[in-house]
Amino acid sequence: MSQAAWPTTAQIVTHLAVLGVTSTLADAVMQNEIDGVVADWERLTGYTPFLGETQDATRYYDPPAWSGTPDQIDLRNGYISVTSVTAGVTPDSAGTVLTVNEDYWLLPDAAPSDNRPYTRIAFSVLQGGPRRSIKVIGKRGYCSTIAEDVWNAVRDRVCSNLFKLESGALLVTGRLKQDKLEMESGNGQFDDRYQKLSLNYARVAFGGRQ
């Protein structure tokens, strides 16, 4: 089941208890660890933010001609939704608001049904003009809800890191057991499962496979 938000400190404490660990760390320390793992996940996947924004924001992009691709622009971080696209924006002109599925198309086509982001805009005609003259209003992010495998991977990474803080132990890659606890730990290395999963969600460079 997908999740609407990243793990909370209460959920981390609950999961640690299930694993047989009673945490004595302050909530602020736990939250800092959660934020750090989320930031790491975003770095690995190339999507910041990974969980989509909740409000529209305005951003500006170079016309396709500047990137050597005459009909498309790379949205870089991806969008879970796009409200409007305006071309020809300059200090002296508000530009022209384009019509979706007529003047431009959001790609990949199946992004919404696959809970994936739009990563490109394809235009029906060549879009020229100065840099940052394409205005896009929308919500950035990979997804509007977090897939269960991603949420669990982040939760487990946080729990593993917190266990190291609790125990003060220098852990080696492998499987650690303490009472009921049996979890993957990496001592500065990425757990194989966590790292391989991030590759499934990693951003593909513009011009690569979509």
mmCIF file of N, CA and C in Angstrom, residues 77-176:
data_model
loop_
_atom_site.group_PDB
_atom_site.id
_atom_site.type_symbol
_atom_site.label_atom_id
_atom_site.label_comp_id
_atom_site.label_asym_id
_atom_site.label_seq_id
_atom_site.Cartn_x
_atom_site.Cartn_y
_atom_site.Cartn_z
ATOM 1 N N ASN A 77 13.887 17.513 -12.674
ATOM 2 C CA ASN A 77 13.386 16.829 -11.482
ATOM 3 C C ASN A 77 12.075 16.100 -11.704
ATOM 4 N N GLY A 78 11.413 16.346 -12.819
ATOM 5 C CA GLY A 78 10.145 15.695 -13.076
ATOM 6 C C GLY A 78 8.980 16.426 -12.404
ATOM 7 N N TYR A 79 7.797 16.179 -12.923
ATOM 8 C CA TYR A 79 6.577 16.806 -12.391
ATOM 9 C C TYR A 79 5.508 15.743 -12.214
ATOM 10 N N ILE A 80 4.773 15.833 -11.104
ATOM 11 C CA ILE A 80 3.621 14.948 -10.934
ATOM 12 C C ILE A 80 2.395 15.541 -11.630
ATOM 13 N N SER A 81 2.412 16.857 -11.852
ATOM 14 C CA SER A 81 1.341 17.497 -12.603
ATOM 15 C C SER A 81 1.847 18.827 -13.149
ATOM 16 N N VAL A 82 1.324 19.206 -14.289
ATOM 17 C CA VAL A 82 1.662 20.486 -14.912
ATOM 18 C C VAL A 82 0.363 21.246 -15.162
ATOM 19 N N THR A 83 0.277 22.438 -14.621
ATOM 20 C CA THR A 83 -0.934 23.252 -14.750
ATOM 21 C C THR A 83 -0.927 24.073 -16.027
ATOM 22 N N SER A 84 0.228 24.654 -16.372
ATOM 23 C CA SER A 84 0.300 25.454 -17.592
ATOM 24 C C SER A 84 1.729 25.555 -18.090
ATOM 25 N N VAL A 85 1.849 25.798 -19.400
ATOM 26 C CA VAL A 85 3.138 26.033 -20.044
ATOM 27 C C VAL A 85 3.001 27.287 -20.900
ATOM 28 N N THR A 86 3.934 28.221 -20.722
ATOM 29 C CA THR A 86 3.908 29.477 -21.463
ATOM 30 C C THR A 86 5.229 29.659 -22.182
ATOM 31 N N ALA A 87 5.178 29.977 -23.466
ATOM 32 C CA ALA A 87 6.385 30.176 -24.268
ATOM 33 C C ALA A 87 6.596 31.654 -24.556
ATOM 34 N N GLY A 88 7.866 32.015 -24.786
ATOM 35 C CA GLY A 88 8.184 33.380 -25.180
ATOM 36 C C GLY A 88 8.112 34.397 -24.057
ATOM 37 N N VAL A 89 8.379 33.962 -22.821
ATOM 38 C CA VAL A 89 8.344 34.876 -21.686
ATOM 39 C C VAL A 89 9.644 35.683 -21.631
ATOM 40 N N THR A 90 9.528 37.006 -21.599
ATOM 41 C CA THR A 90 10.682 37.901 -21.483
ATOM 42 C C THR A 90 10.320 39.020 -20.513
ATOM 43 N N PRO A 91 11.283 39.842 -20.147
ATOM 44 C CA PRO A 91 10.954 40.985 -19.279
ATOM 45 C C PRO A 91 9.901 41.910 -19.884
ATOM 46 N N ASP A 92 9.767 41.885 -21.208
ATOM 47 C CA ASP A 92 8.825 42.783 -21.884
ATOM 48 C C ASP A 92 7.553 42.102 -22.359
ATOM 49 N N SER A 93 7.472 40.772 -22.162
ATOM 50 C CA SER A 93 6.309 40.047 -22.667
ATOM 51 C C SER A 93 5.910 38.933 -21.713
ATOM 52 N N ALA A 94 4.596 38.792 -21.517
ATOM 53 C CA ALA A 94 4.070 37.699 -20.681
ATOM 54 C C ALA A 94 4.067 36.388 -21.429
ATOM 55 N N GLY A 95 4.367 36.421 -22.749
ATOM 56 C CA GLY A 95 4.426 35.202 -23.533
ATOM 57 C C GLY A 95 3.061 34.694 -23.954
ATOM 58 N N THR A 96 3.059 33.487 -24.506
ATOM 59 C CA THR A 96 1.836 32.869 -25.005
ATOM 60 C C THR A 96 1.563 31.576 -24.255
ATOM 61 N N VAL A 97 0.401 31.487 -23.642
ATOM 62 C CA VAL A 97 0.007 30.260 -22.941
ATOM 63 C C VAL A 97 -0.326 29.199 -23.979
ATOM 64 N N LEU A 98 0.329 28.031 -23.861
ATOM 65 C CA LEU A 98 0.141 26.954 -24.819
ATOM 66 C C LEU A 98 -0.955 25.989 -24.367
ATOM 67 N N THR A 99 -1.506 25.274 -25.338
ATOM 68 C CA THR A 99 -2.590 24.324 -25.066
ATOM 69 C C THR A 99 -2.041 22.906 -25.028
ATOM 70 N N VAL A 100 -2.303 22.206 -23.913
ATOM 71 C CA VAL A 100 -1.823 20.844 -23.767
ATOM 72 C C VAL A 100 -2.469 19.930 -24.804
ATOM 73 N N ASN A 101 -1.713 18.965 -25.305
ATOM 74 C CA ASN A 101 -2.143 17.997 -26.314
ATOM 75 C C ASN A 101 -2.514 18.654 -27.657
ATOM 76 N N GLU A 102 -2.081 19.888 -27.802
ATOM 77 C CA GLU A 102 -2.233 20.580 -29.080
ATOM 78 C C GLU A 102 -0.934 21.304 -29.417
ATOM 79 N N ASP A 103 -0.500 22.170 -28.506
ATOM 80 C CA ASP A 103 0.770 22.874 -28.690
ATOM 81 C C ASP A 103 1.932 22.117 -28.052
ATOM 82 N N TYR A 104 1.629 21.292 -27.071
ATOM 83 C CA TYR A 104 2.675 20.520 -26.399
ATOM 84 C C TYR A 104 2.081 19.254 -25.792
ATOM 85 N N TRP A 105 2.980 18.292 -25.516
ATOM 86 C CA TRP A 105 2.591 17.031 -24.880
ATOM 87 C C TRP A 105 3.519 16.752 -23.716
ATOM 88 N N LEU A 106 2.957 16.208 -22.648
ATOM 89 C CA LEU A 106 3.740 15.803 -21.485
ATOM 90 C C LEU A 106 4.165 14.354 -21.656
ATOM 91 N N LEU A 107 5.439 14.069 -21.419
ATOM 92 C CA LEU A 107 5.987 12.731 -21.623
ATOM 93 C C LEU A 107 6.704 12.237 -20.367
ATOM 94 N N PRO A 108 6.708 10.925 -20.128
ATOM 95 C CA PRO A 108 6.062 9.840 -20.884
ATOM 96 C C PRO A 108 4.532 9.891 -20.767
ATOM 97 N N ASP A 109 3.859 9.407 -21.801
ATOM 98 C CA ASP A 109 2.396 9.454 -21.828
ATOM 99 C C ASP A 109 1.765 8.728 -20.647
ATOM 100 N N ALA A 110 2.374 7.610 -20.247
ATOM 101 C CA ALA A 110 1.773 6.754 -19.217
ATOM 102 C C ALA A 110 2.174 7.150 -17.799
ATOM 103 N N ALA A 111 2.812 8.301 -17.653
ATOM 104 C CA ALA A 111 3.324 8.684 -16.332
ATOM 105 C C ALA A 111 2.269 8.640 -15.219
ATOM 106 N N PRO A 112 1.094 9.253 -15.386
ATOM 107 C CA PRO A 112 0.126 9.250 -14.273
ATOM 108 C C PRO A 112 -0.317 7.853 -13.858
ATOM 109 N N SER A 113 -0.618 6.994 -14.831
ATOM 110 C CA SER A 113 -1.109 5.654 -14.497
ATOM 111 C C SER A 113 -0.017 4.789 -13.889
ATOM 112 N N ASP A 114 1.245 5.103 -14.185
ATOM 113 C CA ASP A 114 2.370 4.336 -13.636
ATOM 114 C C ASP A 114 2.912 4.932 -12.340
ATOM 115 N N ASN A 115 2.256 5.988 -11.834
ATOM 116 C CA ASN A 115 2.752 6.709 -10.648
ATOM 117 C C ASN A 115 4.209 7.126 -10.843
ATOM 118 N N ARG A 116 4.482 7.636 -12.033
ATOM 119 C CA ARG A 116 5.802 8.147 -12.399
ATOM 120 C C ARG A 116 5.662 9.617 -12.789
ATOM 121 N N PRO A 117 6.776 10.334 -12.855
ATOM 122 C CA PRO A 117 6.685 11.758 -13.195
ATOM 123 C C PRO A 117 6.727 12.015 -14.698
ATOM 124 N N TYR A 118 6.207 13.171 -15.072
ATOM 125 C CA TYR A 118 6.489 13.694 -16.403
ATOM 126 C C TYR A 118 7.919 14.220 -16.386
ATOM 127 N N THR A 119 8.712 13.849 -17.369
ATOM 128 C CA THR A 119 10.115 14.269 -17.398
ATOM 129 C C THR A 119 10.472 15.127 -18.605
ATOM 130 N N ARG A 120 9.565 15.210 -19.587
ATOM 131 C CA ARG A 120 9.837 15.987 -20.798
ATOM 132 C C ARG A 120 8.571 16.689 -21.279
ATOM 133 N N ILE A 121 8.781 17.773 -22.010
ATOM 134 C CA ILE A 121 7.704 18.416 -22.743
ATOM 135 C C ILE A 121 8.098 18.418 -24.209
ATOM 136 N N ALA A 122 7.211 17.902 -25.059
ATOM 137 C CA ALA A 122 7.434 17.904 -26.507
ATOM 138 C C ALA A 122 6.501 18.945 -27.132
ATOM 139 N N PHE A 123 7.051 19.784 -27.992
ATOM 140 C CA PHE A 123 6.286 20.871 -28.605
ATOM 141 C C PHE A 123 5.908 20.515 -30.043
ATOM 142 N N SER A 124 4.790 21.064 -30.499
ATOM 143 C CA SER A 124 4.327 20.800 -31.861
ATOM 144 C C SER A 124 5.123 21.580 -32.890
ATOM 145 N N VAL A 125 5.692 22.713 -32.484
ATOM 146 C CA VAL A 125 6.521 23.528 -33.380
ATOM 147 C C VAL A 125 7.785 23.928 -32.637
ATOM 148 N N LEU A 126 8.797 24.320 -33.395
ATOM 149 C CA LEU A 126 10.062 24.740 -32.811
ATOM 150 C C LEU A 126 9.858 25.931 -31.887
ATOM 151 N N GLN A 127 10.399 25.839 -30.690
ATOM 152 C CA GLN A 127 10.314 26.922 -29.724
ATOM 153 C C GLN A 127 11.692 27.564 -29.568
ATOM 154 N N GLY A 128 11.802 28.803 -30.028
ATOM 155 C CA GLY A 128 13.049 29.537 -29.870
ATOM 156 C C GLY A 128 12.929 30.554 -28.750
ATOM 157 N N GLY A 129 13.806 31.557 -28.793
ATOM 158 C CA GLY A 129 13.742 32.600 -27.788
ATOM 159 C C GLY A 129 14.921 32.565 -26.850
ATOM 160 N N PRO A 130 15.003 33.541 -25.960
ATOM 161 C CA PRO A 130 16.123 33.615 -25.019
ATOM 162 C C PRO A 130 16.038 32.527 -23.945
ATOM 163 N N ARG A 131 17.106 32.386 -23.212
ATOM 164 C CA ARG A 131 17.121 31.432 -22.101
ATOM 165 C C ARG A 131 16.028 31.763 -21.086
ATOM 166 N N ARG A 132 15.547 30.711 -20.436
ATOM 167 C CA ARG A 132 14.551 30.839 -19.372
ATOM 168 C C ARG A 132 13.287 31.552 -19.854
ATOM 169 N N SER A 133 12.911 31.303 -21.092
ATOM 170 C CA SER A 133 11.708 31.942 -21.622
ATOM 171 C C SER A 133 10.522 30.983 -21.721
ATOM 172 N N ILE A 134 10.696 29.740 -21.255
ATOM 173 C CA ILE A 134 9.590 28.788 -21.148
ATOM 174 C C ILE A 134 9.177 28.714 -19.684
ATOM 175 N N LYS A 135 7.957 29.125 -19.399
ATOM 176 C CA LYS A 135 7.457 29.119 -18.010
ATOM 177 C C LYS A 135 6.568 27.906 -17.786
ATOM 178 N N VAL A 136 6.897 27.133 -16.761
ATOM 179 C CA VAL A 136 6.106 25.946 -16.407
ATOM 180 C C VAL A 136 5.572 26.119 -14.997
ATOM 181 N N ILE A 137 4.272 25.979 -14.847
ATOM 182 C CA ILE A 137 3.631 26.010 -13.530
ATOM 183 C C ILE A 137 3.130 24.604 -13.219
ATOM 184 N N GLY A 138 3.550 24.065 -12.098
ATOM 185 C CA GLY A 138 3.130 22.719 -11.736
ATOM 186 C C GLY A 138 3.772 22.251 -10.451
ATOM 187 N N LYS A 139 3.628 20.979 -10.188
ATOM 188 C CA LYS A 139 4.156 20.381 -8.956
ATOM 189 C C LYS A 139 5.276 19.415 -9.312
ATOM 190 N N ARG A 140 6.475 19.669 -8.812
ATOM 191 C CA ARG A 140 7.611 18.788 -9.064
ATOM 192 C C ARG A 140 7.555 17.555 -8.174
ATOM 193 N N GLY A 141 8.232 16.501 -8.617
ATOM 194 C CA GLY A 141 8.344 15.295 -7.806
ATOM 195 C C GLY A 141 8.245 14.054 -8.650
ATOM 196 N N TYR A 142 8.595 12.915 -8.048
ATOM 197 C CA TYR A 142 8.490 11.631 -8.746
ATOM 198 C C TYR A 142 7.075 11.077 -8.663
ATOM 199 N N CYS A 143 6.448 11.229 -7.497
ATOM 200 C CA CYS A 143 5.152 10.583 -7.276
ATOM 201 C C CYS A 143 4.330 11.379 -6.276
ATOM 202 N N SER A 144 3.020 11.170 -6.314
ATOM 203 C CA SER A 144 2.127 11.838 -5.369
ATOM 204 C C SER A 144 1.961 11.018 -4.094
ATOM 205 N N THR A 145 2.223 9.725 -4.169
ATOM 206 C CA THR A 145 2.261 8.855 -2.988
ATOM 207 C C THR A 145 3.487 7.958 -3.104
ATOM 208 N N ILE A 146 4.024 7.537 -1.971
ATOM 209 C CA ILE A 146 5.268 6.765 -1.944
ATOM 210 C C ILE A 146 4.947 5.278 -2.018
ATOM 211 N N ALA A 147 5.524 4.608 -3.013
ATOM 212 C CA ALA A 147 5.306 3.173 -3.157
ATOM 213 C C ALA A 147 5.779 2.429 -1.908
ATOM 214 N N GLU A 148 5.114 1.324 -1.612
ATOM 215 C CA GLU A 148 5.404 0.577 -0.386
ATOM 216 C C GLU A 148 6.856 0.126 -0.312
ATOM 217 N N ASP A 149 7.420 -0.326 -1.438
ATOM 218 C CA ASP A 149 8.804 -0.802 -1.395
ATOM 219 C C ASP A 149 9.774 0.334 -1.073
ATOM 220 N N VAL A 150 9.505 1.528 -1.594
ATOM 221 C CA VAL A 150 10.368 2.684 -1.306
ATOM 222 C C VAL A 150 10.224 3.092 0.156
ATOM 223 N N TRP A 151 8.996 3.179 0.625
ATOM 224 C CA TRP A 151 8.743 3.591 2.008
ATOM 225 C C TRP A 151 9.405 2.620 2.990
ATOM 226 N N ASN A 152 9.273 1.335 2.738
ATOM 227 C CA ASN A 152 9.880 0.329 3.608
ATOM 228 C C ASN A 152 11.405 0.406 3.570
ATOM 229 N N ALA A 153 11.963 0.647 2.384
ATOM 230 C CA ALA A 153 13.418 0.729 2.257
ATOM 231 C C ALA A 153 13.971 1.912 3.050
ATOM 232 N N VAL A 154 13.295 3.052 2.970
ATOM 233 C CA VAL A 154 13.723 4.230 3.728
ATOM 234 C C VAL A 154 13.559 3.990 5.225
ATOM 235 N N ARG A 155 12.441 3.422 5.621
ATOM 236 C CA ARG A 155 12.214 3.108 7.042
ATOM 237 C C ARG A 155 13.294 2.177 7.578
ATOM 238 N N ASP A 156 13.599 1.125 6.838
ATOM 239 C CA ASP A 156 14.587 0.152 7.299
ATOM 240 C C ASP A 156 15.987 0.759 7.356
ATOM 241 N N ARG A 157 16.317 1.623 6.407
ATOM 242 C CA ARG A 157 17.616 2.291 6.432
ATOM 243 C C ARG A 157 17.723 3.202 7.653
ATOM 244 N N VAL A 158 16.657 3.927 7.960
ATOM 245 C CA VAL A 158 16.647 4.784 9.153
ATOM 246 C C VAL A 158 16.826 3.933 10.402
ATOM 247 N N CYS A 159 16.087 2.837 10.512
ATOM 248 C CA CYS A 159 16.194 1.975 11.695
ATOM 249 C C CYS A 159 17.601 1.406 11.837
ATOM 250 N N SER A 160 18.207 1.001 10.732
ATOM 251 C CA SER A 160 19.569 0.474 10.772
ATOM 252 C C SER A 160 20.549 1.530 11.258
ATOM 253 N N ASN A 161 20.411 2.748 10.728
ATOM 254 C CA ASN A 161 21.312 3.828 11.136
ATOM 255 C C ASN A 161 21.115 4.200 12.605
ATOM 256 N N LEU A 162 19.861 4.210 13.052
ATOM 257 C CA LEU A 162 19.586 4.550 14.453
ATOM 258 C C LEU A 162 20.115 3.477 15.389
ATOM 259 N N PHE A 163 20.050 2.221 14.950
ATOM 260 C CA PHE A 163 20.597 1.168 15.790
ATOM 261 C C PHE A 163 22.085 1.379 16.019
ATOM 262 N N LYS A 164 22.773 1.800 14.975
ATOM 263 C CA LYS A 164 24.208 2.069 15.121
ATOM 264 C C LYS A 164 24.445 3.205 16.105
ATOM 265 N N LEU A 165 23.577 4.227 16.062
ATOM 266 C CA LEU A 165 23.711 5.328 17.011
ATOM 267 C C LEU A 165 23.433 4.858 18.438
ATOM 268 N N GLU A 166 22.419 4.007 18.583
ATOM 269 C CA GLU A 166 22.050 3.497 19.911
ATOM 270 C C GLU A 166 23.160 2.639 20.503
ATOM 271 N N SER A 167 23.715 1.743 19.683
ATOM 272 C CA SER A 167 24.665 0.765 20.198
ATOM 273 C C SER A 167 26.088 1.296 20.243
ATOM 274 N N GLY A 168 26.358 2.304 19.400
ATOM 275 C CA GLY A 168 27.723 2.805 19.321
ATOM 276 C C GLY A 168 28.660 1.811 18.682
ATOM 277 N N ALA A 169 28.098 0.791 18.049
ATOM 278 C CA ALA A 169 28.919 -0.265 17.473
ATOM 279 C C ALA A 169 29.363 0.116 16.073
ATOM 280 N N LEU A 170 30.510 -0.368 15.714
ATOM 281 C CA LEU A 170 30.992 -0.219 14.348
ATOM 282 C C LEU A 170 30.570 -1.466 13.600
ATOM 283 N N LEU A 171 29.589 -1.314 12.733
ATOM 284 C CA LEU A 171 28.986 -2.473 12.101
ATOM 285 C C LEU A 171 29.611 -2.735 10.741
ATOM 286 N N VAL A 172 29.632 -3.973 10.361
ATOM 287 C CA VAL A 172 30.158 -4.347 9.055
ATOM 288 C C VAL A 172 29.005 -4.803 8.189
ATOM 289 N N THR A 173 29.207 -4.780 6.897
ATOM 290 C CA THR A 173 28.153 -5.206 5.991
ATOM 291 C C THR A 173 27.788 -6.656 6.285
ATOM 292 N N GLY A 174 26.518 -6.886 6.451
ATOM 293 C CA GLY A 174 26.085 -8.238 6.751
ATOM 294 C C GLY A 174 24.788 -8.213 7.506
ATOM 295 N N ARG A 175 24.478 -9.233 8.221
ATOM 296 C CA ARG A 175 23.231 -9.314 8.969
ATOM 297 C C ARG A 175 23.534 -9.277 10.452
ATOM 298 N N LEU A 176 22.921 -8.319 11.113
ATOM 299 C CA LEU A 176 23.177 -8.087 12.528
ATOM 300 C C LEU A 176 22.033 -8.662 13.347
#
